[in-house]
PDB file of C-alpha atoms in Angstrom:
ATOM      1  CA  UNK Y   1     -40.327 -13.903 -30.835  1.00 91.00           C
ATOM      2  CA  UNK Y   2     -36.724 -12.433 -31.225  1.00 94.00           C
ATOM      3  CA  UNK Y   3     -38.133  -8.838 -30.786  1.00 97.00           C
ATOM      4  CA  UNK Y   4     -39.930  -9.805 -27.842  1.00 98.00           C
ATOM      5  CA  UNK Y   5     -36.915 -11.198 -26.009  1.00 98.00           C
ATOM      6  CA  UNK Y   6     -34.688  -8.440 -27.114  1.00 97.00           C
ATOM      7  CA  UNK Y   7     -37.075  -5.841 -25.861  1.00 97.00           C
ATOM      8  CA  UNK Y   8     -37.810  -7.591 -22.782  1.00 98.00           C
ATOM      9  CA  UNK Y   9     -34.244  -8.696 -21.607  1.00 98.00           C
ATOM     10  CA  UNK Y  10     -32.837  -4.914 -22.420  1.00 97.00           C
ATOM     11  CA  UNK Y  11     -35.383  -3.329 -20.176  1.00 97.00           C
ATOM     12  CA  UNK Y  12     -35.299  -5.980 -17.537  1.00 97.00           C
ATOM     13  CA  UNK Y  13     -31.496  -6.011 -17.359  1.00 98.00           C
ATOM     14  CA  UNK Y  14     -31.291  -2.141 -17.300  1.00 97.00           C
ATOM     15  CA  UNK Y  15     -33.675  -2.263 -14.085  1.00 97.00           C
ATOM     16  CA  UNK Y  16     -31.768  -5.316 -12.556  1.00 97.00           C
ATOM     17  CA  UNK Y  17     -28.570  -3.024 -12.856  1.00 97.00           C
ATOM     18  CA  UNK Y  18     -30.529  -0.053 -11.138  1.00 97.00           C
ATOM     19  CA  UNK Y  19     -31.406  -2.439  -8.463  1.00 97.00           C
ATOM     20  CA  UNK Y  20     -27.864  -3.657  -7.842  1.00 96.00           C
ATOM     21  CA  UNK Y  21     -26.662   0.092  -7.685  1.00 96.00           C
ATOM     22  CA  UNK Y  22     -29.346   0.843  -4.957  1.00 96.00           C
ATOM     23  CA  UNK Y  23     -28.255  -2.363  -2.958  1.00 94.00           C
ATOM     24  CA  UNK Y  24     -24.693  -1.349  -3.242  1.00 94.00           C
ATOM     25  CA  UNK Y  25     -25.288   1.827  -1.529  1.00 94.00           C
ATOM     26  CA  UNK Y  26     -27.355   0.568   1.057  1.00 90.00           C
ATOM     27  CA  UNK Y  27     -30.931   1.739  -0.551  1.00 92.00           C
ATOM     28  CA  UNK Y  28     -32.408  -1.770  -0.368  1.00 90.00           C
ATOM     29  CA  UNK Y  29     -35.872  -0.621   0.455  1.00 89.00           C
ATOM     30  CA  UNK Y  30     -35.892   1.479  -2.692  1.00 94.00           C
ATOM     31  CA  UNK Y  31     -34.390  -1.527  -4.599  1.00 93.00           C
ATOM     32  CA  UNK Y  32     -37.145  -3.882  -3.577  1.00 91.00           C
ATOM     33  CA  UNK Y  33     -39.694  -1.741  -4.553  1.00 93.00           C
ATOM     34  CA  UNK Y  34     -37.919  -1.445  -7.964  1.00 94.00           C
ATOM     35  CA  UNK Y  35     -38.485  -5.032  -8.550  1.00 94.00           C
ATOM     36  CA  UNK Y  36     -42.276  -4.959  -8.381  1.00 93.00           C
ATOM     37  CA  UNK Y  37     -42.484  -2.926 -12.017  1.00 95.00           C
ATOM     38  CA  UNK Y  38     -39.534  -5.171 -12.990  1.00 96.00           C
ATOM     39  CA  UNK Y  39     -42.340  -7.839 -13.266  1.00 97.00           C
ATOM     40  CA  UNK Y  40     -44.303  -6.307 -15.636  1.00 98.00           C
ATOM     41  CA  UNK Y  41     -41.554  -6.067 -18.374  1.00 98.00           C
ATOM     42  CA  UNK Y  42     -42.225  -9.258 -19.963  1.00 98.00           C
ATOM     43  CA  UNK Y  43     -45.968  -7.932 -20.476  1.00 98.00           C
ATOM     44  CA  UNK Y  44     -44.567  -4.652 -21.632  1.00 98.00           C
ATOM     45  CA  UNK Y  45     -42.442  -6.546 -24.031  1.00 98.00           C
ATOM     46  CA  UNK Y  46     -45.216  -8.254 -25.708  1.00 98.00           C
ATOM     47  CA  UNK Y  47     -46.687  -4.859 -26.593  1.00 97.00           C
ATOM     48  CA  UNK Y  48     -43.486  -3.029 -27.688  1.00 97.00           C
ATOM     49  CA  UNK Y  49     -42.179  -5.831 -29.876  1.00 96.00           C
ATOM     50  CA  UNK Y  50     -45.912  -5.285 -31.993  1.00 96.00           C
ATOM     51  CA  UNK Y  51     -47.621  -8.085 -30.434  1.00 96.00           C
ATOM     52  CA  UNK Y  52     -51.002  -8.380 -28.634  1.00 95.00           C
ATOM     53  CA  UNK Y  53     -52.117  -9.160 -25.250  1.00 96.00           C
ATOM     54  CA  UNK Y  54     -55.696 -10.300 -26.699  1.00 94.00           C
ATOM     55  CA  UNK Y  55     -56.517 -14.182 -26.553  1.00 94.00           C
ATOM     56  CA  UNK Y  56     -54.432 -14.691 -23.688  1.00 97.00           C
ATOM     57  CA  UNK Y  57     -57.820 -15.428 -21.576  1.00 96.00           C
ATOM     58  CA  UNK Y  58     -58.078 -12.254 -19.610  1.00 97.00           C
ATOM     59  CA  UNK Y  59     -61.873 -12.809 -18.764  1.00 94.00           C
ATOM     60  CA  UNK Y  60     -62.189 -15.094 -15.368  1.00 91.00           C
ATOM     61  CA  UNK Y  61     -63.815 -18.096 -15.985  1.00 88.00           C
ATOM     62  CA  UNK Y  62     -63.883 -19.105 -12.417  1.00 93.00           C
ATOM     63  CA  UNK Y  63     -66.855 -21.677 -12.448  1.00 93.00           C
ATOM     64  CA  UNK Y  64     -65.407 -23.632 -15.378  1.00 94.00           C
ATOM     65  CA  UNK Y  65     -61.934 -23.459 -13.884  1.00 96.00           C
ATOM     66  CA  UNK Y  66     -62.635 -23.844  -9.961  1.00 97.00           C
ATOM     67  CA  UNK Y  67     -60.155 -27.089  -9.880  1.00 97.00           C
ATOM     68  CA  UNK Y  68     -57.403 -25.564 -11.524  1.00 98.00           C
ATOM     69  CA  UNK Y  69     -58.001 -22.367  -9.381  1.00 98.00           C
ATOM     70  CA  UNK Y  70     -57.731 -24.591  -6.321  1.00 98.00           C
ATOM     71  CA  UNK Y  71     -54.808 -26.204  -7.764  1.00 98.00           C
ATOM     72  CA  UNK Y  72     -52.962 -22.876  -8.269  1.00 98.00           C
ATOM     73  CA  UNK Y  73     -54.011 -21.253  -5.089  1.00 98.00           C
ATOM     74  CA  UNK Y  74     -53.145 -24.094  -2.411  1.00 98.00           C
ATOM     75  CA  UNK Y  75     -50.633 -26.532  -4.373  1.00 97.00           C
ATOM     76  CA  UNK Y  76     -47.610 -23.983  -3.778  1.00 97.00           C
ATOM     77  CA  UNK Y  77     -48.040 -24.268  -0.189  1.00 97.00           C
ATOM     78  CA  UNK Y  78     -48.138 -27.916  -0.088  1.00 97.00           C
ATOM     79  CA  UNK Y  79     -45.070 -28.210  -2.369  1.00 98.00           C
ATOM     80  CA  UNK Y  80     -43.126 -25.720  -0.439  1.00 98.00           C
ATOM     81  CA  UNK Y  81     -44.036 -27.293   3.011  1.00 97.00           C
ATOM     82  CA  UNK Y  82     -42.801 -30.739   1.827  1.00 98.00           C
ATOM     83  CA  UNK Y  83     -39.667 -28.881   0.334  1.00 98.00           C
ATOM     84  CA  UNK Y  84     -38.709 -27.176   3.498  1.00 98.00           C
ATOM     85  CA  UNK Y  85     -39.496 -30.452   5.627  1.00 98.00           C
ATOM     86  CA  UNK Y  86     -37.133 -32.444   3.514  1.00 98.00           C
ATOM     87  CA  UNK Y  87     -34.529 -29.427   3.995  1.00 98.00           C
ATOM     88  CA  UNK Y  88     -34.903 -29.517   7.592  1.00 98.00           C
ATOM     89  CA  UNK Y  89     -34.455 -33.399   7.948  1.00 98.00           C
ATOM     90  CA  UNK Y  90     -31.159 -33.055   6.516  1.00 97.00           C
ATOM     91  CA  UNK Y  91     -30.300 -29.725   8.362  1.00 97.00           C
ATOM     92  CA  UNK Y  92     -32.493 -29.890  11.550  1.00 97.00           C
ATOM     93  CA  UNK Y  93     -30.100 -27.356  13.460  1.00 96.00           C
ATOM     94  CA  UNK Y  94     -31.103 -24.592  10.822  1.00 97.00           C
ATOM     95  CA  UNK Y  95     -34.751 -24.461  11.974  1.00 97.00           C
ATOM     96  CA  UNK Y  96     -34.958 -21.163  13.830  1.00 95.00           C
ATOM     97  CA  UNK Y  97     -37.960 -19.256  15.481  1.00 93.00           C
ATOM     98  CA  UNK Y  98     -35.995 -16.913  17.228  1.00 91.00           C
ATOM     99  CA  UNK Y  99     -36.875 -13.984  14.626  1.00 90.00           C
ATOM    100  CA  UNK Y 100     -33.229 -13.569  13.358  1.00 90.00           C
ATOM    101  CA  UNK Y 101     -34.401 -13.418   9.724  1.00 89.00           C
ATOM    102  CA  UNK Y 102     -36.632 -10.594  10.320  1.00 88.00           C
ATOM    103  CA  UNK Y 103     -34.288  -8.731  12.327  1.00 89.00           C
ATOM    104  CA  UNK Y 104     -31.678  -9.026   9.615  1.00 86.00           C
ATOM    105  CA  UNK Y 105     -34.017  -7.622   7.308  1.00 80.00           C
ATOM    106  CA  UNK Y 106     -36.123  -4.800   9.161  1.00 79.00           C
ATOM    107  CA  UNK Y 107     -33.788  -3.993  11.965  1.00 82.00           C
ATOM    108  CA  UNK Y 108     -33.343  -5.058  15.648  1.00 81.00           C
ATOM    109  CA  UNK Y 109     -36.643  -3.278  16.817  1.00 86.00           C
ATOM    110  CA  UNK Y 110     -39.059  -5.317  14.700  1.00 88.00           C
ATOM    111  CA  UNK Y 111     -39.448  -8.055  17.393  1.00 87.00           C
ATOM    112  CA  UNK Y 112     -40.388  -5.377  20.005  1.00 88.00           C
ATOM    113  CA  UNK Y 113     -42.806  -4.179  17.436  1.00 89.00           C
ATOM    114  CA  UNK Y 114     -44.436  -7.574  17.182  1.00 87.00           C
ATOM    115  CA  UNK Y 115     -44.735  -7.743  21.072  1.00 88.00           C
ATOM    116  CA  UNK Y 116     -46.341  -4.367  21.363  1.00 88.00           C
ATOM    117  CA  UNK Y 117     -49.041  -5.781  18.661  1.00 87.00           C
ATOM    118  CA  UNK Y 118     -49.412  -9.101  20.904  1.00 88.00           C
ATOM    119  CA  UNK Y 119     -47.518 -11.392  18.727  1.00 88.00           C
ATOM    120  CA  UNK Y 120     -44.702 -13.550  19.369  1.00 90.00           C
ATOM    121  CA  UNK Y 121     -42.554 -14.726  16.603  1.00 92.00           C
ATOM    122  CA  UNK Y 122     -44.149 -17.877  16.224  1.00 92.00           C
ATOM    123  CA  UNK Y 123     -47.620 -16.468  16.208  1.00 93.00           C
ATOM    124  CA  UNK Y 124     -46.234 -13.959  13.383  1.00 93.00           C
ATOM    125  CA  UNK Y 125     -45.286 -17.032  11.385  1.00 95.00           C
ATOM    126  CA  UNK Y 126     -48.394 -18.736  11.810  1.00 95.00           C
ATOM    127  CA  UNK Y 127     -50.448 -15.612  10.571  1.00 94.00           C
ATOM    128  CA  UNK Y 128     -47.977 -15.405   7.743  1.00 95.00           C
ATOM    129  CA  UNK Y 129     -49.065 -19.232   6.663  1.00 96.00           C
ATOM    130  CA  UNK Y 130     -52.411 -18.255   6.875  1.00 96.00           C
ATOM    131  CA  UNK Y 131     -51.851 -15.360   4.646  1.00 96.00           C
ATOM    132  CA  UNK Y 132     -50.158 -17.511   1.932  1.00 96.00           C
ATOM    133  CA  UNK Y 133     -53.417 -19.828   2.038  1.00 96.00           C
ATOM    134  CA  UNK Y 134     -55.919 -16.961   1.836  1.00 96.00           C
ATOM    135  CA  UNK Y 135     -55.651 -13.616   0.120  1.00 96.00           C
ATOM    136  CA  UNK Y 136     -51.910 -13.575  -0.838  1.00 97.00           C
ATOM    137  CA  UNK Y 137     -52.225 -15.432  -3.870  1.00 97.00           C
ATOM    138  CA  UNK Y 138     -54.914 -13.223  -4.822  1.00 96.00           C
ATOM    139  CA  UNK Y 139     -53.045  -9.862  -4.075  1.00 96.00           C
ATOM    140  CA  UNK Y 140     -49.772 -11.239  -5.546  1.00 97.00           C
ATOM    141  CA  UNK Y 141     -51.219 -12.160  -8.648  1.00 97.00           C
ATOM    142  CA  UNK Y 142     -52.002  -8.629 -10.103  1.00 97.00           C
ATOM    143  CA  UNK Y 143     -48.318  -8.450  -9.985  1.00 97.00           C
ATOM    144  CA  UNK Y 144     -47.356 -11.668 -11.332  1.00 98.00           C
ATOM    145  CA  UNK Y 145     -49.427 -11.149 -14.205  1.00 98.00           C
ATOM    146  CA  UNK Y 146     -47.149  -8.959 -15.792  1.00 98.00           C
ATOM    147  CA  UNK Y 147     -44.790 -11.906 -16.188  1.00 98.00           C
ATOM    148  CA  UNK Y 148     -47.300 -14.515 -16.863  1.00 98.00           C
ATOM    149  CA  UNK Y 149     -48.607 -12.494 -19.838  1.00 98.00           C
ATOM    150  CA  UNK Y 150     -45.236 -12.520 -21.300  1.00 98.00           C
ATOM    151  CA  UNK Y 151     -43.881 -16.026 -20.285  1.00 98.00           C
ATOM    152  CA  UNK Y 152     -46.822 -18.279 -20.389  1.00 98.00           C
ATOM    153  CA  UNK Y 153     -49.379 -15.772 -22.364  1.00 98.00           C
ATOM    154  CA  UNK Y 154     -46.714 -15.309 -25.228  1.00 98.00           C
ATOM    155  CA  UNK Y 155     -43.452 -16.881 -25.104  1.00 98.00           C
ATOM    156  CA  UNK Y 156     -44.133 -20.522 -24.166  1.00 98.00           C
ATOM    157  CA  UNK Y 157     -46.675 -20.980 -26.986  1.00 97.00           C
ATOM    158  CA  UNK Y 158     -44.133 -19.841 -29.328  1.00 98.00           C
ATOM    159  CA  UNK Y 159     -41.539 -21.984 -28.068  1.00 98.00           C
ATOM    160  CA  UNK Y 160     -44.058 -25.041 -28.236  1.00 97.00           C
ATOM    161  CA  UNK Y 161     -44.817 -24.484 -31.551  1.00 96.00           C
ATOM    162  CA  UNK Y 162     -41.458 -24.136 -32.643  1.00 96.00           C
ATOM    163  CA  UNK Y 163     -39.971 -26.955 -30.692  1.00 96.00           C
ATOM    164  CA  UNK Y 164     -42.867 -29.020 -29.359  1.00 94.00           C
ATOM    165  CA  UNK Y 165     -44.367 -28.935 -26.041  1.00 94.00           C
ATOM    166  CA  UNK Y 166     -41.567 -30.665 -23.917  1.00 94.00           C
ATOM    167  CA  UNK Y 167     -38.571 -28.941 -25.501  1.00 96.00           C
ATOM    168  CA  UNK Y 168     -40.618 -25.770 -25.419  1.00 97.00           C
ATOM    169  CA  UNK Y 169     -40.936 -26.021 -21.788  1.00 98.00           C
ATOM    170  CA  UNK Y 170     -37.146 -26.803 -21.050  1.00 97.00           C
ATOM    171  CA  UNK Y 171     -36.358 -23.946 -23.124  1.00 98.00           C
ATOM    172  CA  UNK Y 172     -38.923 -21.690 -21.565  1.00 98.00           C
ATOM    173  CA  UNK Y 173     -37.561 -22.324 -18.385  1.00 98.00           C
ATOM    174  CA  UNK Y 174     -33.972 -21.641 -19.218  1.00 98.00           C
ATOM    175  CA  UNK Y 175     -35.025 -18.326 -20.465  1.00 98.00           C
ATOM    176  CA  UNK Y 176     -37.167 -17.357 -17.670  1.00 98.00           C
ATOM    177  CA  UNK Y 177     -33.847 -18.450 -15.353  1.00 98.00           C
ATOM    178  CA  UNK Y 178     -31.543 -16.119 -17.564  1.00 98.00           C
ATOM    179  CA  UNK Y 179     -33.897 -13.275 -17.176  1.00 98.00           C
ATOM    180  CA  UNK Y 180     -33.134 -13.240 -13.288  1.00 98.00           C
ATOM    181  CA  UNK Y 181     -29.490 -13.778 -13.661  1.00 98.00           C
ATOM    182  CA  UNK Y 182     -28.300  -9.872 -13.060  1.00 98.00           C
ATOM    183  CA  UNK Y 183     -30.133 -10.029  -9.861  1.00 97.00           C
ATOM    184  CA  UNK Y 184     -28.891 -13.097  -8.676  1.00 98.00           C
ATOM    185  CA  UNK Y 185     -25.264 -11.755  -9.384  1.00 97.00           C
ATOM    186  CA  UNK Y 186     -25.909  -7.961  -8.220  1.00 97.00           C
ATOM    187  CA  UNK Y 187     -27.874  -8.598  -4.940  1.00 96.00           C
ATOM    188  CA  UNK Y 188     -27.255 -12.503  -4.445  1.00 95.00           C
ATOM    189  CA  UNK Y 189     -31.233 -12.989  -4.990  1.00 95.00           C
ATOM    190  CA  UNK Y 190     -32.687 -16.119  -3.579  1.00 94.00           C
ATOM    191  CA  UNK Y 191     -29.291 -17.581  -2.543  1.00 96.00           C
ATOM    192  CA  UNK Y 192     -27.459 -14.691  -1.010  1.00 93.00           C
ATOM    193  CA  UNK Y 193     -23.480 -14.106  -2.083  1.00 95.00           C
ATOM    194  CA  UNK Y 194     -21.944 -16.549   0.770  1.00 94.00           C
ATOM    195  CA  UNK Y 195     -21.462 -19.610  -1.382  1.00 95.00           C
ATOM    196  CA  UNK Y 196     -19.170 -21.828  -3.548  1.00 95.00           C
ATOM    197  CA  UNK Y 197     -19.230 -20.973  -7.077  1.00 96.00           C
ATOM    198  CA  UNK Y 198     -20.977 -17.675  -6.648  1.00 97.00           C
ATOM    199  CA  UNK Y 199     -22.843 -16.392  -8.654  1.00 97.00           C
ATOM    200  CA  UNK Y 200     -22.527 -18.790 -11.567  1.00 97.00           C
ATOM    201  CA  UNK Y 201     -23.860 -22.008  -9.477  1.00 97.00           C
ATOM    202  CA  UNK Y 202     -26.659 -20.016  -8.531  1.00 97.00           C
ATOM    203  CA  UNK Y 203     -27.561 -19.044 -11.896  1.00 98.00           C
ATOM    204  CA  UNK Y 204     -27.373 -22.652 -13.047  1.00 97.00           C
ATOM    205  CA  UNK Y 205     -29.100 -23.893 -10.192  1.00 97.00           C
ATOM    206  CA  UNK Y 206     -32.168 -21.439 -10.517  1.00 98.00           C
ATOM    207  CA  UNK Y 207     -32.780 -23.286 -14.075  1.00 98.00           C
ATOM    208  CA  UNK Y 208     -34.207 -26.270 -11.880  1.00 98.00           C
ATOM    209  CA  UNK Y 209     -36.731 -24.182 -10.266  1.00 98.00           C
ATOM    210  CA  UNK Y 210     -37.685 -21.906 -13.313  1.00 98.00           C
ATOM    211  CA  UNK Y 211     -38.020 -24.912 -15.408  1.00 98.00           C
ATOM    212  CA  UNK Y 212     -40.180 -27.101 -13.274  1.00 98.00           C
ATOM    213  CA  UNK Y 213     -42.568 -24.410 -12.022  1.00 98.00           C
ATOM    214  CA  UNK Y 214     -42.830 -22.910 -15.606  1.00 98.00           C
ATOM    215  CA  UNK Y 215     -44.066 -26.382 -16.455  1.00 98.00           C
ATOM    216  CA  UNK Y 216     -46.620 -26.280 -13.652  1.00 98.00           C
ATOM    217  CA  UNK Y 217     -47.710 -22.721 -14.561  1.00 98.00           C
ATOM    218  CA  UNK Y 218     -47.896 -23.713 -18.603  1.00 98.00           C
ATOM    219  CA  UNK Y 219     -49.894 -26.692 -17.405  1.00 98.00           C
ATOM    220  CA  UNK Y 220     -52.478 -24.739 -15.644  1.00 98.00           C
ATOM    221  CA  UNK Y 221     -52.561 -22.171 -18.569  1.00 98.00           C
ATOM    222  CA  UNK Y 222     -53.284 -24.968 -21.059  1.00 97.00           C
ATOM    223  CA  UNK Y 223     -56.150 -26.144 -19.153  1.00 96.00           C
ATOM    224  CA  UNK Y 224     -57.871 -22.958 -18.331  1.00 97.00           C
ATOM    225  CA  UNK Y 225     -56.892 -20.675 -21.071  1.00 96.00           C
ATOM    226  CA  UNK Y 226     -56.811 -18.092 -18.476  1.00 97.00           C
ATOM    227  CA  UNK Y 227     -53.754 -16.112 -17.509  1.00 98.00           C
ATOM    228  CA  UNK Y 228     -55.021 -15.108 -14.363  1.00 98.00           C
ATOM    229  CA  UNK Y 229     -54.744 -18.805 -13.400  1.00 98.00           C
ATOM    230  CA  UNK Y 230     -50.939 -18.961 -13.738  1.00 98.00           C
ATOM    231  CA  UNK Y 231     -50.759 -15.850 -12.122  1.00 98.00           C
ATOM    232  CA  UNK Y 232     -52.332 -17.182  -9.199  1.00 98.00           C
ATOM    233  CA  UNK Y 233     -49.570 -19.818  -8.565  1.00 98.00           C
ATOM    234  CA  UNK Y 234     -46.942 -17.549  -9.434  1.00 98.00           C
ATOM    235  CA  UNK Y 235     -48.201 -15.313  -6.825  1.00 97.00           C
ATOM    236  CA  UNK Y 236     -48.752 -18.020  -4.490  1.00 98.00           C
ATOM    237  CA  UNK Y 237     -45.174 -19.423  -4.911  1.00 98.00           C
ATOM    238  CA  UNK Y 238     -43.487 -15.896  -4.039  1.00 96.00           C
ATOM    239  CA  UNK Y 239     -45.836 -15.761  -0.897  1.00 95.00           C
ATOM    240  CA  UNK Y 240     -45.011 -19.042   0.544  1.00 95.00           C
ATOM    241  CA  UNK Y 241     -41.384 -18.692  -0.455  1.00 94.00           C
ATOM    242  CA  UNK Y 242     -40.834 -15.797   1.801  1.00 91.00           C
ATOM    243  CA  UNK Y 243     -42.108 -17.988   5.040  1.00 95.00           C
ATOM    244  CA  UNK Y 244     -39.593 -20.659   4.402  1.00 96.00           C
ATOM    245  CA  UNK Y 245     -36.497 -18.231   4.973  1.00 94.00           C
ATOM    246  CA  UNK Y 246     -38.273 -16.700   8.166  1.00 94.00           C
ATOM    247  CA  UNK Y 247     -37.947 -19.950  10.063  1.00 96.00           C
ATOM    248  CA  UNK Y 248     -34.211 -20.317   8.968  1.00 96.00           C
ATOM    249  CA  UNK Y 249     -31.187 -19.286  10.570  1.00 94.00           C
ATOM    250  CA  UNK Y 250     -29.394 -16.835   8.413  1.00 91.00           C
ATOM    251  CA  UNK Y 251     -25.829 -17.698   8.401  1.00 91.00           C
ATOM    252  CA  UNK Y 252     -25.766 -21.095   5.995  1.00 94.00           C
ATOM    253  CA  UNK Y 253     -23.272 -20.150   3.609  1.00 93.00           C
ATOM    254  CA  UNK Y 254     -23.378 -22.582   0.647  1.00 96.00           C
ATOM    255  CA  UNK Y 255     -26.353 -24.682   2.285  1.00 96.00           C
ATOM    256  CA  UNK Y 256     -28.539 -21.804   0.734  1.00 97.00           C
ATOM    257  CA  UNK Y 257     -28.530 -23.539  -2.423  1.00 98.00           C
ATOM    258  CA  UNK Y 258     -30.102 -26.581  -0.997  1.00 98.00           C
ATOM    259  CA  UNK Y 259     -32.756 -24.550   0.746  1.00 97.00           C
ATOM    260  CA  UNK Y 260     -35.176 -24.480   2.598  1.00 97.00           C
ATOM    261  CA  UNK Y 261     -36.671 -21.707  -0.072  1.00 96.00           C
ATOM    262  CA  UNK Y 262     -38.120 -23.541  -3.077  1.00 97.00           C
ATOM    263  CA  UNK Y 263     -35.439 -22.741  -5.408  1.00 97.00           C
ATOM    264  CA  UNK Y 264     -32.905 -24.877  -3.445  1.00 97.00           C
ATOM    265  CA  UNK Y 265     -31.556 -28.278  -4.717  1.00 98.00           C
ATOM    266  CA  UNK Y 266     -33.402 -30.235  -1.752  1.00 98.00           C
ATOM    267  CA  UNK Y 267     -36.278 -28.135  -1.428  1.00 98.00           C
ATOM    268  CA  UNK Y 268     -37.250 -27.897  -5.178  1.00 98.00           C
ATOM    269  CA  UNK Y 269     -37.733 -31.561  -5.247  1.00 98.00           C
ATOM    270  CA  UNK Y 270     -41.462 -31.680  -5.101  1.00 98.00           C
ATOM    271  CA  UNK Y 271     -41.792 -29.253  -8.052  1.00 98.00           C
ATOM    272  CA  UNK Y 272     -39.359 -31.610 -10.023  1.00 98.00           C
ATOM    273  CA  UNK Y 273     -41.686 -34.175  -9.261  1.00 98.00           C
ATOM    274  CA  UNK Y 274     -44.944 -32.561  -9.699  1.00 98.00           C
ATOM    275  CA  UNK Y 275     -43.467 -31.613 -13.408  1.00 98.00           C
ATOM    276  CA  UNK Y 276     -42.272 -34.996 -14.057  1.00 97.00           C
ATOM    277  CA  UNK Y 277     -45.743 -36.084 -13.733  1.00 97.00           C
ATOM    278  CA  UNK Y 278     -47.241 -33.468 -15.877  1.00 97.00           C
ATOM    279  CA  UNK Y 279     -44.594 -34.418 -18.683  1.00 96.00           C
ATOM    280  CA  UNK Y 280     -45.555 -38.034 -18.159  1.00 95.00           C
ATOM    281  CA  UNK Y 281     -49.237 -37.419 -18.676  1.00 93.00           C
ATOM    282  CA  UNK Y 282     -48.550 -35.338 -21.851  1.00 90.00           C
ATOM    283  CA  UNK Y 283     -46.603 -37.992 -23.207  1.00 88.00           C
ATOM    284  CA  UNK Y 284     -49.082 -40.479 -22.990  1.00 87.00           C
ATOM    285  CA  UNK Y 285     -51.731 -38.019 -24.572  1.00 83.00           C
ATOM    286  CA  UNK Y 286     -49.386 -37.658 -27.566  1.00 79.00           C
ATOM    287  CA  UNK Y 287     -49.111 -41.691 -27.912  1.00 79.00           C
ATOM    288  CA  UNK Y 288     -53.035 -41.960 -27.577  1.00 78.00           C
ATOM    289  CA  UNK Y 289     -53.509 -39.239 -30.203  1.00 73.00           C
ATOM    290  CA  UNK Y 290     -51.027 -41.002 -32.699  1.00 70.00           C
ATOM    291  CA  UNK Y 291     -52.718 -43.991 -32.260  1.00 69.00           C
ATOM    292  CA  UNK Y 292     -56.303 -42.490 -32.805  1.00 63.00           C
TER     293      UNK Y 292
END
């Protein structure tokens, strides 16, 4: 396990440093593309550390796992939607359908390009939501599997074996968060840079999201023994998370720590509740197994 962590973190943090340099010199588009291979580093870390990918459940068992595949496919959109609603209940003035977010990341001409295609910004958001519910989880799955093979396929089983299930989940979530820390610092990943306590507060807050979503991903993996299922939910989360920012004003300062993305302290609440339900169920199973 130690070799895996050393190789994975070394390779990943070098790439993240590269992303930070690209962002510093206004080469954000190249930096974003570089973050795609970054997601495969945990999988590569498994191999380089002398371990095998065999036994992680690479054969899709669709028929026997259809219930959990549906949960993986649709639950992120539901959880993230609830989180977004909670955020905008606290900050209704932050809701925005002017396209401010898209203009900031893609330039001032992007709204004109939408109009040429016959799309208002509102219609674009609707299309994006439909994408999140249809093909995006499947498309993103092929990228997310790079992380899932390393975290849920290799690391989490090792941690649970050594520390027990609940502690293993907690340690796994913290490790997964720390893996992201350089880009949280270098480029303001997920929270931006304009908040009190940058970057430490963002780094610590991200632990809540990675721990809770990690529990959900691993719970699905345990139920299916198929690495593609946690990859689906990981991909679905990534897809839906982008829509939350697209309907929010950009200049919110420290309130970005609260939402509307699922990493915010308010909008992560549905993930926290879901993971608590899973933990309670697991503890009940442990008690029942001890009685028997």
